[in-house]
Amino acid sequence: MDLFAHPYASFLAEVNKPGRYIGAEHGAIKKDWDSVEARVCLAFPDVYDIGMSHLGYRILYNLLNADSRILAERCYTPYVDMLAKLEERGLPIASLESVRALREFDMVGFSLQFELTYTNVLLMIDRGGIPLRAADRGEEDPLVVAGGPVATHAEAVAPFFDAILVGDGEEAAKEMVLSWMAGKKAGKTRRERLEDLAQLTGVYVPSLYGTEVDPDTGFHVVSRPTELDHQGRLPPFPIERRLVPDLNEYPFPDTFPVGGPEAIFDRMSIEVARGCTEGCRFCQAGMIYRPVRERDPKDVVDTVLRALEKSGQDEVSLTALSTADVSCISPLIKRLVEKTAPERVSLSVASLRAYGLAEELLDDMRKVRASGLTFAPEAGTQRMRDVINKNVTEEQLLQTAERVFSRGFDKMKLYFILGLPTETDEDVLGIAQVGQNALNVGRRVGKRPNVTVSVSVHVPKPHTPFQWCKMDDLEEVQRKQGMLRAALRGKKGITLRLHDSTTSELEGVLARGDRRIADVVESAYRSGAHFDSWDDHYKAQAWDDAFAEHGIERAPFLDTLPLSARLPWDHLDIGLEDGFLAREYKKALSSRLSPPCGKARGMFIHHTNTVDAAADERKLVCYDCGIACDLGRMRSERLRFLGEMGATDRAQRAVLPVLNTPPPTAPVAPPLDVTMPPAAAAPASPPPDVTMLDEPLDDEPLDDASIDDQLALAAEDPAGLAGAATPSPQKSPAAPTRARRPEFYRPPRPGSAPVRLRLAFEKTGPSALIGHLDLIRELPRVVRRAGVRTAYTEGFHPKPDMSFGPALALGLVSLDEYVDIKLIDPPPAAELIECLNRASSGGLRFHGAVWLGPNDPGIAKIINRADYLLGVPEAELGPDPEALLRKRLAAYEARPDVGVWRDVKGIKRLIDVRAGVTTLTLAGDEAVPSVRRAGVVGRLRWLAATVPISPSGAVRSREIVEALFERADVPHLGIRVALRGGEWSPLDLGRHQKVAAPSVLKQVVVDEGVAFESAPLEISPA
Ligand code: SF4
């Protein structure tokens, strides 16, 4: 869509990250609205940056669009600044791709990831033009559906949904939309279509089910329906969740829109497995996604390679609830690294554990760019960890800390949960003690260690063994948080992070709430509640008032629930056998562990080669949870996957994990106040069970992801690494060792030496709304998508080797931008530009290229001037626009100095516009071609300005308009027409060389038969 034809065009540049709303990314799917049978809007109840990282959403977007009968578009919650703009103008919330209001779709599907997004769901339904409650929707209104993990217990918002999909969406989403449309075509009423949907496995239609009061709790629980539907059927009861037994029937998508504002996890992520075997008793995902289903590793590798090619991304993340428990994770990583490391693709592995693979990877982790690692012991004492079924001892955790800090990491983040069932003050203080003990280990073996103790609040979630447990009330949580603050006050080297207790309590009520809570949610929304999970937007008073208005107490929903009670989510059968959760609950109360299932007893990690796997004939652990795993198939599938990855002999085991043994070092002094056995006497098994989480530490990129480099070493020198696997008596305890520079570990890149080029490009249309930082991320991706190899910088953080011209203000169109970039074996210039333009979208277009020689200064040293056209709407200028502009220009010229204030992060700076603008005049006809090329339409009067650019910056176009009109609110549109070095284009190399000498790189150009040698190639705009 042309940016200037976009319904939001007049105010897009006034909101933060306008690229969130325009759907102009590369890979966005735009189908013809009128040529499909069904139109689906995938709605994510949070901002673009969060929703774009969600994998389930990616799966459905591709899966639905793959069907020629269906169109699927995206919609995220507009952030508050955009919400205000839409409200001012009476505009509805609309999809990204076709900017259609939600009410125009046949189906709107919400992904429920978190209870605190409920008010955002209401906001999107309401402001999307759809009646809020299902009961109020008419025949033509869209079908409003919920899915995602929270859909397994969404009774608190059930009245707002026509249908709730429980379980996997791969098959069911399409079935639902097609059934809905078929019913419409057949002339069925809305009610009849809903009755048809209810017959699909996994689909809960709340309006077909009544509620009754449970005598034990007073909760309103869903009752068995007795009314026959239009075909004489009863709606199913309970509603069985939908399960895709074999994920490989639904290959993970290798494409998704890229090039918009940065998402929180801005990389190619792929789900390698669904489900988890660990059985942590507080973890809902570990219960509702059973059984573990692994994707074929060969497909994973193929998908990753295709996705990298299509997206141009250079970072891959393998994700699963517990990636280390994926049976072939070691050979899978090895295979991926072999394929991707030479091209400097970074690999991250989410939720690794510090045992098994992660433990061994840790040995060399410091050789890559991570400065810290994150672990999740969850509880502060052994008793508490036994209660929650976290199979880890403090000794094991501290051994891990020793390995972390002794390898030069200086930061460690530990995640804990406060308010777990049976928690005592001793358990609370245990959290502080674990943090302190980890720090002591760090001080003993590391340099300036820092430990972050991050503490969230336990919310007992439905469908877990803790679903009956009392949640600590606000006062108690705050008392315990106070204990932690006091225990760690003044402790240098420890940072305490506490989760907001108020929103946790609300989350607890919404999670265990019954249908009555829907009234509360609606009232809170109508009082302005939205973005409840965002600290700065949470409106406690709106919620307090809403609970009071409906006379509903929160306490009963947070109290201990009797095992005999019927619960508001009991009608949704997620596959667990009735007694399983209760058995686990009772085991928890007696601090009894349930070791991981699906593995041989005593095994904490899977065998990493077919020899060991085939030789192990022990039975796999199973607790008969009701899921009825096919353990025989599980075993044979694992063998097959290992075989596919070539992990067929024991040597494989050694190759990957231990990449390089540190040199022997002298033992260090024992810990100060840490009780732990000397490392040499440490038990060989079980290994530590702490979780490494793939997320940033203290706002610094964690880069545990960046095992690429060390793994690249494995690819480079596997034989040497295999030898390093033999444990060395001197190896532990290890003193800090000097980390080798990572480039030593990276495989050399094939191809010729990189050549330096200068590319000229324009940013028109939607790309004008991509900020400079996002452009820096996107441009190398364009180059990779074009099939051209970028050179990377050396050092701990290799980056594409490129430098840009001066940054462009957001919203400004530019016809003349530059980047100097190093490429490996690029094609001839004309072909290069053609390839780049094929890989670009959204108005990013390349139009010039020149090879640079050693005497050619970089772009930043050349550019010292920018030419702008500034368009002001005639409507702003009164009946005689030209006369007004001339009057303004004369007044501007007459003033000795013209200052405007610039706000730099809250600090005001006076900018002298007169001194910072060389010329400012009315533009004549010569501006017309540029205005046309920029795609600007409408009645505007244009001014031409020339602005000098110095190392300290330049006057901005907005400031020129403000200085001219002596007002900051005059709307205008800016076009950067040219960047120049003096009078000359940066492509005109002869004008900028310090020493006139023939460029070595000219030969490259000549060899490739390009006629212009070092002269610029200009391609006229389309
Ligand atoms: S059936 Fe057995 S192996 Fe499968 S998830 Fe349940 S307990 Fe684990």
CSV table of N, CA and C in Angstrom, one decimal, residues 687-763:
chain,number,residue,atom,x,y,z
A,687,PRO,N,23.6,-34.9,37.4
A,687,PRO,CA,24.2,-33.6,37.1
A,687,PRO,C,23.2,-32.5,37.6
A,688,PRO,N,23.7,-31.3,37.7
A,688,PRO,CA,22.9,-30.1,38.1
A,688,PRO,C,21.7,-29.9,37.2
A,689,ASP,N,20.6,-29.6,37.9
A,689,ASP,CA,19.4,-29.4,37.1
A,689,ASP,C,19.0,-27.9,37.3
A,690,VAL,N,19.6,-27.1,36.7
A,690,VAL,CA,19.1,-25.7,36.7
A,690,VAL,C,18.9,-25.3,35.3
A,691,THR,N,18.1,-24.4,35.1
A,691,THR,CA,17.7,-24.1,33.7
A,691,THR,C,18.3,-22.8,33.2
A,692,MET,N,18.9,-22.9,32.0
A,692,MET,CA,19.5,-21.7,31.4
A,692,MET,C,18.4,-21.1,30.5
A,693,LEU,N,18.1,-19.9,30.8
A,693,LEU,CA,17.0,-19.3,30.0
A,693,LEU,C,17.6,-18.4,29.0
A,694,ASP,N,17.0,-18.4,27.9
A,694,ASP,CA,17.5,-17.6,26.8
A,694,ASP,C,16.9,-16.2,26.8
A,695,GLU,N,17.5,-15.4,27.6
A,695,GLU,CA,17.0,-14.0,27.7
A,695,GLU,C,18.0,-13.1,28.2
A,696,PRO,N,17.9,-11.8,28.0
A,696,PRO,CA,18.9,-10.9,28.4
A,696,PRO,C,19.1,-10.8,29.9
A,697,LEU,N,20.3,-10.4,30.3
A,697,LEU,CA,20.7,-10.2,31.6
A,697,LEU,C,20.9,-8.7,31.9
A,698,ASP,N,20.2,-8.1,32.8
A,698,ASP,CA,20.4,-6.7,33.1
A,698,ASP,C,20.5,-5.8,31.9
A,699,ASP,N,19.6,-6.0,31.0
A,699,ASP,CA,19.5,-5.2,29.8
A,699,ASP,C,20.7,-5.4,28.8
A,700,GLU,N,21.5,-6.3,29.1
A,700,GLU,CA,22.6,-6.6,28.2
A,700,GLU,C,22.3,-7.9,27.5
A,701,PRO,N,22.6,-7.9,26.2
A,701,PRO,CA,22.2,-9.1,25.5
A,701,PRO,C,23.0,-10.3,26.1
A,702,LEU,N,22.2,-11.3,26.4
A,702,LEU,CA,22.8,-12.4,27.2
A,702,LEU,C,23.8,-13.2,26.3
A,703,ASP,N,23.3,-13.5,25.1
A,703,ASP,CA,24.2,-14.1,24.1
A,703,ASP,C,24.6,-15.5,24.6
A,704,ASP,N,23.9,-16.1,25.5
A,704,ASP,CA,24.1,-17.5,25.7
A,704,ASP,C,23.8,-18.2,24.4
A,705,ALA,N,23.0,-17.5,23.7
A,705,ALA,CA,22.6,-17.9,22.3
A,705,ALA,C,23.8,-18.1,21.5
A,706,SER,N,24.8,-17.3,21.8
A,706,SER,CA,25.9,-17.2,20.8
A,706,SER,C,26.9,-18.3,20.9
A,707,ILE,N,26.3,-19.5,21.0
A,707,ILE,CA,27.2,-20.6,21.1
A,707,ILE,C,27.8,-21.0,19.7
A,708,ASP,N,27.3,-20.1,18.8
A,708,ASP,CA,27.8,-20.4,17.4
A,708,ASP,C,29.3,-20.5,17.3
A,709,ASP,N,29.9,-19.6,18.0
A,709,ASP,CA,31.4,-19.5,17.8
A,709,ASP,C,32.1,-20.7,18.3
A,710,GLN,N,31.7,-21.1,19.5
A,710,GLN,CA,32.3,-22.2,20.1
A,710,GLN,C,31.9,-23.5,19.3
A,711,LEU,N,30.7,-23.5,18.9
A,711,LEU,CA,30.3,-24.7,18.1
A,711,LEU,C,30.9,-24.7,16.8
A,712,ALA,N,31.2,-23.5,16.3
A,712,ALA,CA,31.9,-23.4,15.0
A,712,ALA,C,33.3,-24.1,15.2
A,713,LEU,N,33.8,-24.0,16.3
A,713,LEU,CA,35.1,-24.6,16.6
A,713,LEU,C,35.0,-26.1,16.4
A,714,ALA,N,33.8,-26.6,16.9
A,714,ALA,CA,33.6,-28.1,16.7
A,714,ALA,C,33.6,-28.4,15.3
A,715,ALA,N,33.0,-27.6,14.5
A,715,ALA,CA,33.0,-27.9,13.1
A,715,ALA,C,34.4,-27.8,12.4
A,716,GLU,N,35.2,-26.9,13.0
A,716,GLU,CA,36.5,-26.6,12.4
A,716,GLU,C,37.5,-27.7,12.8
A,717,ASP,N,37.3,-28.2,14.0
A,717,ASP,CA,38.4,-29.1,14.5
A,717,ASP,C,37.8,-30.2,15.3
A,718,PRO,N,36.9,-31.0,14.8
A,718,PRO,CA,36.2,-32.0,15.6
A,718,PRO,C,37.2,-33.0,16.2
A,719,ALA,N,38.2,-33.4,15.5
A,719,ALA,CA,39.1,-34.4,16.1
A,719,ALA,C,39.8,-33.9,17.3
A,720,GLY,N,40.3,-32.7,17.3
A,720,GLY,CA,40.9,-32.1,18.5
A,720,GLY,C,39.9,-32.0,19.6
A,721,LEU,N,38.7,-31.7,19.3
A,721,LEU,CA,37.7,-31.6,20.4
A,721,LEU,C,37.4,-32.9,21.0
A,722,ALA,N,37.3,-33.9,20.2
A,722,ALA,CA,36.9,-35.2,20.7
A,722,ALA,C,37.9,-35.6,21.8
A,723,GLY,N,39.2,-35.3,21.5
A,723,GLY,CA,40.2,-35.7,22.5
A,723,GLY,C,40.0,-34.9,23.8
A,724,ALA,N,39.5,-33.7,23.7
A,724,ALA,CA,39.3,-32.8,24.8
A,724,ALA,C,38.2,-33.3,25.8
A,725,ALA,N,37.4,-34.3,25.3
A,725,ALA,CA,36.3,-34.7,26.2
A,725,ALA,C,36.8,-35.5,27.4
A,726,THR,N,38.0,-36.0,27.4
A,726,THR,CA,38.4,-36.8,28.5
A,726,THR,C,38.6,-36.0,29.7
A,727,PRO,N,37.9,-36.3,30.8
A,727,PRO,CA,38.0,-35.5,32.0
A,727,PRO,C,39.5,-35.4,32.5
A,728,SER,N,39.9,-34.3,32.9
A,728,SER,CA,41.3,-34.1,33.4
A,728,SER,C,41.2,-33.8,34.9
A,729,PRO,N,42.0,-34.5,35.6
A,729,PRO,CA,42.0,-34.3,37.1
A,729,PRO,C,42.4,-32.9,37.4
A,730,GLN,N,43.1,-32.2,36.6
A,730,GLN,CA,43.5,-30.9,36.9
A,730,GLN,C,42.4,-29.9,36.5
A,731,LYS,N,41.4,-30.4,35.8
A,731,LYS,CA,40.5,-29.4,35.1
A,731,LYS,C,39.6,-28.7,36.1
A,732,SER,N,39.3,-29.4,37.2
A,732,SER,CA,38.3,-28.8,38.1
A,732,SER,C,38.9,-29.0,39.5
A,733,PRO,N,38.8,-28.0,40.4
A,733,PRO,CA,38.3,-26.7,40.2
A,733,PRO,C,39.2,-25.8,39.3
A,734,ALA,N,38.6,-25.0,38.5
A,734,ALA,CA,39.5,-24.3,37.6
A,734,ALA,C,39.5,-22.8,38.0
A,735,ALA,N,40.7,-22.3,37.9
A,735,ALA,CA,40.8,-20.8,38.1
A,735,ALA,C,40.4,-20.1,36.9
A,736,PRO,N,40.2,-18.8,37.0
A,736,PRO,CA,39.8,-18.0,35.8
A,736,PRO,C,40.9,-18.1,34.8
A,737,THR,N,40.5,-18.3,33.6
A,737,THR,CA,41.5,-18.4,32.5
A,737,THR,C,41.2,-17.3,31.5
A,738,ARG,N,42.2,-16.8,30.9
A,738,ARG,CA,42.1,-15.8,29.9
A,738,ARG,C,41.4,-16.3,28.7
A,739,ALA,N,40.2,-15.7,28.4
A,739,ALA,CA,39.5,-16.2,27.2
A,739,ALA,C,40.2,-15.9,25.9
A,740,ARG,N,40.2,-16.9,25.0
A,740,ARG,CA,40.9,-16.7,23.7
A,740,ARG,C,39.9,-15.8,22.9
A,741,ARG,N,40.5,-15.0,22.0
A,741,ARG,CA,39.6,-14.2,21.2
A,741,ARG,C,38.8,-15.1,20.3
A,742,PRO,N,37.5,-14.8,20.2
A,742,PRO,CA,36.6,-15.7,19.5
A,742,PRO,C,36.9,-15.9,18.0
A,743,GLU,N,37.6,-15.0,17.4
A,743,GLU,CA,37.8,-15.2,16.0
A,743,GLU,C,38.7,-16.4,15.7
A,744,PHE,N,39.5,-16.8,16.8
A,744,PHE,CA,40.3,-18.0,16.6
A,744,PHE,C,39.5,-19.2,16.5
A,745,TYR,N,38.2,-19.1,17.0
A,745,TYR,CA,37.4,-20.3,17.0
A,745,TYR,C,36.5,-20.4,15.8
A,746,ARG,N,36.4,-19.3,15.1
A,746,ARG,CA,35.4,-19.3,14.0
A,746,ARG,C,36.1,-19.9,12.7
A,747,PRO,N,35.3,-20.7,12.0
A,747,PRO,CA,35.8,-21.2,10.8
A,747,PRO,C,36.0,-20.1,9.8
A,748,PRO,N,37.1,-20.3,9.0
A,748,PRO,CA,37.3,-19.2,8.0
A,748,PRO,C,36.2,-19.2,7.0
A,749,ARG,N,35.9,-18.1,6.4
A,749,ARG,CA,34.8,-18.0,5.5
A,749,ARG,C,35.3,-18.3,4.1
A,750,PRO,N,34.7,-19.1,3.4
A,750,PRO,CA,35.1,-19.3,2.0
A,750,PRO,C,34.9,-18.1,1.1
A,751,GLY,N,35.6,-18.0,0.0
A,751,GLY,CA,35.4,-16.9,-0.9
A,751,GLY,C,36.6,-16.0,-0.9
A,752,SER,N,36.5,-15.0,-1.8
A,752,SER,CA,37.6,-14.0,-2.0
A,752,SER,C,37.6,-13.0,-0.8
A,753,ALA,N,38.6,-12.2,-0.8
A,753,ALA,CA,38.7,-11.2,0.2
A,753,ALA,C,37.5,-10.2,0.0
A,754,PRO,N,36.9,-9.7,1.1
A,754,PRO,CA,35.8,-8.8,0.9
A,754,PRO,C,36.2,-7.5,0.1
A,755,VAL,N,35.2,-7.0,-0.6
A,755,VAL,CA,35.4,-5.7,-1.3
A,755,VAL,C,34.4,-4.7,-0.7
A,756,ARG,N,34.9,-3.4,-0.8
A,756,ARG,CA,34.1,-2.4,-0.2
A,756,ARG,C,33.3,-1.6,-1.3
A,757,LEU,N,32.0,-1.5,-1.0
A,757,LEU,CA,31.2,-0.8,-2.0
A,757,LEU,C,30.4,0.4,-1.3
A,758,ARG,N,30.0,1.3,-2.1
A,758,ARG,CA,29.0,2.3,-1.6
A,758,ARG,C,27.8,2.1,-2.4
A,759,LEU,N,26.7,2.0,-1.7
A,759,LEU,CA,25.4,1.8,-2.3
A,759,LEU,C,24.5,3.0,-2.0
A,760,ALA,N,23.8,3.5,-3.1
A,760,ALA,CA,22.9,4.6,-2.9
A,760,ALA,C,21.5,4.0,-2.9
A,761,PHE,N,20.6,4.5,-2.1
A,761,PHE,CA,19.3,3.9,-2.0
A,761,PHE,C,18.3,5.0,-1.6
A,762,GLU,N,17.0,4.7,-1.8
A,762,GLU,CA,16.0,5.7,-1.4
A,762,GLU,C,15.0,5.0,-0.4
A,763,LYS,N,14.5,5.8,0.4
A,763,LYS,CA,13.5,5.3,1.4
A,763,LYS,C,12.2,6.1,1.2
